[in-house]
Amino acid sequence: LVPFLKSAMIQMNGGEICMQTIEQALEKLSKSSFRSKFYLKEADFSYIERVGMEKIALHAKEFVKERLAPANPKNDGKQTPMKGHPIFVAQHATACCCRGCLNKWYGVKMGVPLSEVQQQKIINLLLVWTEKQVKCHKRNVSVKEQVNENIKL
């Protein structure tokens, strides 16, 4: 993550710009019944383990640049599949799947290309969400392994 971008997502609040951290954004998203339904599946974790988070970060950068950054992205509102790549899932979970969601959740203006800074903030949010999913999965696997070891004794 780019350190100075790690802590700031901009949200418009009645025309007023206020800052929110990635953690604040994730907390707010967790309260959405729709957004909180998204989580990575075993195939996603296997893919992340196989290619590594550096490759996932490159994919996030490509997807944001190609599918969200243009002023009027092709198929806006339908450009992000619901599954098939961990970043697609992260995009839906974090409301970074289309320009409409970026506008609703973060006050990102429609019809204006995303700046490099905006793109990096979105990428950071996607990667933090993904990393949290991976950490949670590893903890759960570790607990399952411990339980299985205890059963064998």
PDB file of N, CA and C in Angstrom, residues 56-99:
ATOM      1  N   ILE A  56      -2.005 -10.157  -7.293  1.00  0.00           N
ATOM      2  CA  ILE A  56      -3.385  -9.712  -7.042  1.00  0.00           C
ATOM      3  C   ILE A  56      -3.435  -8.185  -7.077  1.00  0.00           C
ATOM      4  N   ALA A  57      -2.431  -7.543  -6.496  1.00  0.00           N
ATOM      5  CA  ALA A  57      -2.367  -6.076  -6.503  1.00  0.00           C
ATOM      6  C   ALA A  57      -2.246  -5.543  -7.936  1.00  0.00           C
ATOM      7  N   LEU A  58      -1.450  -6.211  -8.762  1.00  0.00           N
ATOM      8  CA  LEU A  58      -1.339  -5.802 -10.167  1.00  0.00           C
ATOM      9  C   LEU A  58      -2.674  -5.943 -10.889  1.00  0.00           C
ATOM     10  N   HIS A  59      -3.378  -7.020 -10.615  1.00  0.00           N
ATOM     11  CA  HIS A  59      -4.696  -7.214 -11.215  1.00  0.00           C
ATOM     12  C   HIS A  59      -5.655  -6.118 -10.756  1.00  0.00           C
ATOM     13  N   ALA A  60      -5.619  -5.793  -9.475  1.00  0.00           N
ATOM     14  CA  ALA A  60      -6.482  -4.733  -8.954  1.00  0.00           C
ATOM     15  C   ALA A  60      -6.213  -3.428  -9.691  1.00  0.00           C
ATOM     16  N   LYS A  61      -4.943  -3.124  -9.876  1.00  0.00           N
ATOM     17  CA  LYS A  61      -4.563  -1.888 -10.576  1.00  0.00           C
ATOM     18  C   LYS A  61      -5.100  -1.897 -12.010  1.00  0.00           C
ATOM     19  N   GLU A  62      -4.941  -3.023 -12.696  1.00  0.00           N
ATOM     20  CA  GLU A  62      -5.438  -3.149 -14.074  1.00  0.00           C
ATOM     21  C   GLU A  62      -6.953  -2.999 -14.136  1.00  0.00           C
ATOM     22  N   PHE A  63      -7.665  -3.699 -13.248  1.00  0.00           N
ATOM     23  CA  PHE A  63      -9.130  -3.647 -13.266  1.00  0.00           C
ATOM     24  C   PHE A  63      -9.637  -2.239 -12.988  1.00  0.00           C
ATOM     25  N   VAL A  64      -9.044  -1.570 -12.010  1.00  0.00           N
ATOM     26  CA  VAL A  64      -9.471  -0.208 -11.678  1.00  0.00           C
ATOM     27  C   VAL A  64      -9.186   0.725 -12.852  1.00  0.00           C
ATOM     28  N   LYS A  65      -8.003   0.616 -13.415  1.00  0.00           N
ATOM     29  CA  LYS A  65      -7.624   1.495 -14.531  1.00  0.00           C
ATOM     30  C   LYS A  65      -8.525   1.283 -15.742  1.00  0.00           C
ATOM     31  N   GLU A  66      -8.776   0.028 -16.080  1.00  0.00           N
ATOM     32  CA  GLU A  66      -9.547  -0.284 -17.286  1.00  0.00           C
ATOM     33  C   GLU A  66     -11.056  -0.160 -17.096  1.00  0.00           C
ATOM     34  N   ARG A  67     -11.560  -0.538 -15.925  1.00  0.00           N
ATOM     35  CA  ARG A  67     -13.000  -0.661 -15.744  1.00  0.00           C
ATOM     36  C   ARG A  67     -13.657   0.462 -14.940  1.00  0.00           C
ATOM     37  N   LEU A  68     -12.869   1.213 -14.168  1.00  0.00           N
ATOM     38  CA  LEU A  68     -13.449   2.273 -13.332  1.00  0.00           C
ATOM     39  C   LEU A  68     -12.907   3.666 -13.637  1.00  0.00           C
ATOM     40  N   ALA A  69     -11.650   3.753 -14.051  1.00  0.00           N
ATOM     41  CA  ALA A  69     -11.003   5.058 -14.206  1.00  0.00           C
ATOM     42  C   ALA A  69     -11.561   5.932 -15.328  1.00  0.00           C
ATOM     43  N   PRO A  70     -11.987   5.361 -16.455  1.00  0.00           N
ATOM     44  CA  PRO A  70     -12.507   6.239 -17.507  1.00  0.00           C
ATOM     45  C   PRO A  70     -13.738   7.028 -17.036  1.00  0.00           C
ATOM     46  N   ALA A  71     -13.929   8.196 -17.632  1.00  0.00           N
ATOM     47  CA  ALA A  71     -15.066   9.041 -17.262  1.00  0.00           C
ATOM     48  C   ALA A  71     -16.390   8.299 -17.453  1.00  0.00           C
ATOM     49  N   ASN A  72     -16.480   7.531 -18.515  1.00  0.00           N
ATOM     50  CA  ASN A  72     -17.694   6.769 -18.818  1.00  0.00           C
ATOM     51  C   ASN A  72     -17.301   5.340 -19.177  1.00  0.00           C
ATOM     52  N   PRO A  73     -17.058   4.515 -18.154  1.00  0.00           N
ATOM     53  CA  PRO A  73     -16.602   3.139 -18.425  1.00  0.00           C
ATOM     54  C   PRO A  73     -17.609   2.347 -19.261  1.00  0.00           C
ATOM     55  N   LYS A  74     -17.079   1.484 -20.112  1.00  0.00           N
ATOM     56  CA  LYS A  74     -17.922   0.600 -20.912  1.00  0.00           C
ATOM     57  C   LYS A  74     -18.768  -0.281 -19.984  1.00  0.00           C
ATOM     58  N   ASN A  75     -20.049  -0.399 -20.307  1.00  0.00           N
ATOM     59  CA  ASN A  75     -20.982  -1.234 -19.531  1.00  0.00           C
ATOM     60  C   ASN A  75     -21.043  -0.831 -18.062  1.00  0.00           C
ATOM     61  N   ASP A  76     -20.921   0.462 -17.751  1.00  0.00           N
ATOM     62  CA  ASP A  76     -20.910   0.884 -16.344  1.00  0.00           C
ATOM     63  C   ASP A  76     -22.143   0.368 -15.624  1.00  0.00           C
ATOM     64  N   GLY A  77     -21.915  -0.172 -14.470  1.00  0.00           N
ATOM     65  CA  GLY A  77     -22.977  -0.787 -13.685  1.00  0.00           C
ATOM     66  C   GLY A  77     -23.032  -2.294 -13.874  1.00  0.00           C
ATOM     67  N   LYS A  78     -22.371  -2.775 -14.927  1.00  0.00           N
ATOM     68  CA  LYS A  78     -22.369  -4.214 -15.213  1.00  0.00           C
ATOM     69  C   LYS A  78     -20.975  -4.712 -15.565  1.00  0.00           C
ATOM     70  N   GLN A  79     -19.951  -3.865 -15.359  1.00  0.00           N
ATOM     71  CA  GLN A  79     -18.613  -4.220 -15.820  1.00  0.00           C
ATOM     72  C   GLN A  79     -17.854  -5.158 -14.897  1.00  0.00           C
ATOM     73  N   THR A  80     -18.332  -5.352 -13.690  1.00  0.00           N
ATOM     74  CA  THR A  80     -17.604  -6.187 -12.741  1.00  0.00           C
ATOM     75  C   THR A  80     -18.375  -7.481 -12.468  1.00  0.00           C
ATOM     76  N   PRO A  81     -17.819  -8.609 -12.886  1.00  0.00           N
ATOM     77  CA  PRO A  81     -18.485  -9.889 -12.590  1.00  0.00           C
ATOM     78  C   PRO A  81     -18.605 -10.111 -11.083  1.00  0.00           C
ATOM     79  N   MET A  82     -19.546 -10.900 -10.673  1.00  0.00           N
ATOM     80  CA  MET A  82     -19.763 -11.188  -9.253  1.00  0.00           C
ATOM     81  C   MET A  82     -18.742 -12.174  -8.705  1.00  0.00           C
ATOM     82  N   LYS A  83     -18.123 -12.944  -9.588  1.00  0.00           N
ATOM     83  CA  LYS A  83     -17.139 -13.934  -9.149  1.00  0.00           C
ATOM     84  C   LYS A  83     -16.169 -14.177 -10.288  1.00  0.00           C
ATOM     85  N   GLY A  84     -15.156 -15.006 -10.028  1.00  0.00           N
ATOM     86  CA  GLY A  84     -14.190 -15.332 -11.061  1.00  0.00           C
ATOM     87  C   GLY A  84     -12.798 -14.803 -10.771  1.00  0.00           C
ATOM     88  N   HIS A  85     -12.697 -13.837  -9.858  1.00  0.00           N
ATOM     89  CA  HIS A  85     -11.400 -13.308  -9.434  1.00  0.00           C
ATOM     90  C   HIS A  85     -11.606 -12.682  -8.059  1.00  0.00           C
ATOM     91  N   PRO A  86     -10.661 -12.860  -7.141  1.00  0.00           N
ATOM     92  CA  PRO A  86     -10.821 -12.280  -5.800  1.00  0.00           C
ATOM     93  C   PRO A  86     -11.083 -10.767  -5.806  1.00  0.00           C
ATOM     94  N   ILE A  87     -10.479 -10.048  -6.754  1.00  0.00           N
ATOM     95  CA  ILE A  87     -10.681  -8.601  -6.796  1.00  0.00           C
ATOM     96  C   ILE A  87     -12.096  -8.254  -7.241  1.00  0.00           C
ATOM     97  N   PHE A  88     -12.713  -9.069  -8.089  1.00  0.00           N
ATOM     98  CA  PHE A  88     -14.106  -8.807  -8.459  1.00  0.00           C
ATOM     99  C   PHE A  88     -14.993  -8.864  -7.207  1.00  0.00           C
ATOM    100  N   VAL A  89     -14.760  -9.868  -6.388  1.00  0.00           N
ATOM    101  CA  VAL A  89     -15.532 -10.015  -5.151  1.00  0.00           C
ATOM    102  C   VAL A  89     -15.265  -8.820  -4.234  1.00  0.00           C
ATOM    103  N   ALA A  90     -14.000  -8.447  -4.115  1.00  0.00           N
ATOM    104  CA  ALA A  90     -13.627  -7.294  -3.284  1.00  0.00           C
ATOM    105  C   ALA A  90     -14.289  -6.016  -3.792  1.00  0.00           C
ATOM    106  N   GLN A  91     -14.375  -5.860  -5.099  1.00  0.00           N
ATOM    107  CA  GLN A  91     -14.999  -4.664  -5.655  1.00  0.00           C
ATOM    108  C   GLN A  91     -16.467  -4.552  -5.228  1.00  0.00           C
ATOM    109  N   HIS A  92     -17.167  -5.670  -5.247  1.00  0.00           N
ATOM    110  CA  HIS A  92     -18.576  -5.642  -4.823  1.00  0.00           C
ATOM    111  C   HIS A  92     -18.689  -5.441  -3.312  1.00  0.00           C
ATOM    112  N   ALA A  93     -17.820  -6.082  -2.569  1.00  0.00           N
ATOM    113  CA  ALA A  93     -17.865  -5.960  -1.106  1.00  0.00           C
ATOM    114  C   ALA A  93     -17.575  -4.540  -0.642  1.00  0.00           C
ATOM    115  N   THR A  94     -16.759  -3.810  -1.410  1.00  0.00           N
ATOM    116  CA  THR A  94     -16.340  -2.466  -1.009  1.00  0.00           C
ATOM    117  C   THR A  94     -17.036  -1.354  -1.783  1.00  0.00           C
ATOM    118  N   ALA A  95     -18.028  -1.697  -2.582  1.00  0.00           N
ATOM    119  CA  ALA A  95     -18.763  -0.720  -3.388  1.00  0.00           C
ATOM    120  C   ALA A  95     -17.838   0.019  -4.354  1.00  0.00           C
ATOM    121  N   CYS A  96     -16.866  -0.715  -4.899  1.00  0.00           N
ATOM    122  CA  CYS A  96     -15.943  -0.169  -5.903  1.00  0.00           C
ATOM    123  C   CYS A  96     -16.113  -0.925  -7.211  1.00  0.00           C
ATOM    124  N   CYS A  97     -17.335  -1.323  -7.504  1.00  0.00           N
ATOM    125  CA  CYS A  97     -17.615  -2.160  -8.665  1.00  0.00           C
ATOM    126  C   CYS A  97     -18.026  -1.357  -9.891  1.00  0.00           C
ATOM    127  N   CYS A  98     -18.550  -0.156  -9.703  1.00  0.00           N
ATOM    128  CA  CYS A  98     -18.971   0.682 -10.820  1.00  0.00           C
ATOM    129  C   CYS A  98     -18.967   2.143 -10.378  1.00  0.00           C
ATOM    130  N   ARG A  99     -19.095   3.026 -11.332  1.00  0.00           N
ATOM    131  CA  ARG A  99     -19.052   4.447 -11.007  1.00  0.00           C
ATOM    132  C   ARG A  99     -20.273   4.868 -10.188  1.00  0.00           C
TER     133      ARG A  99
END
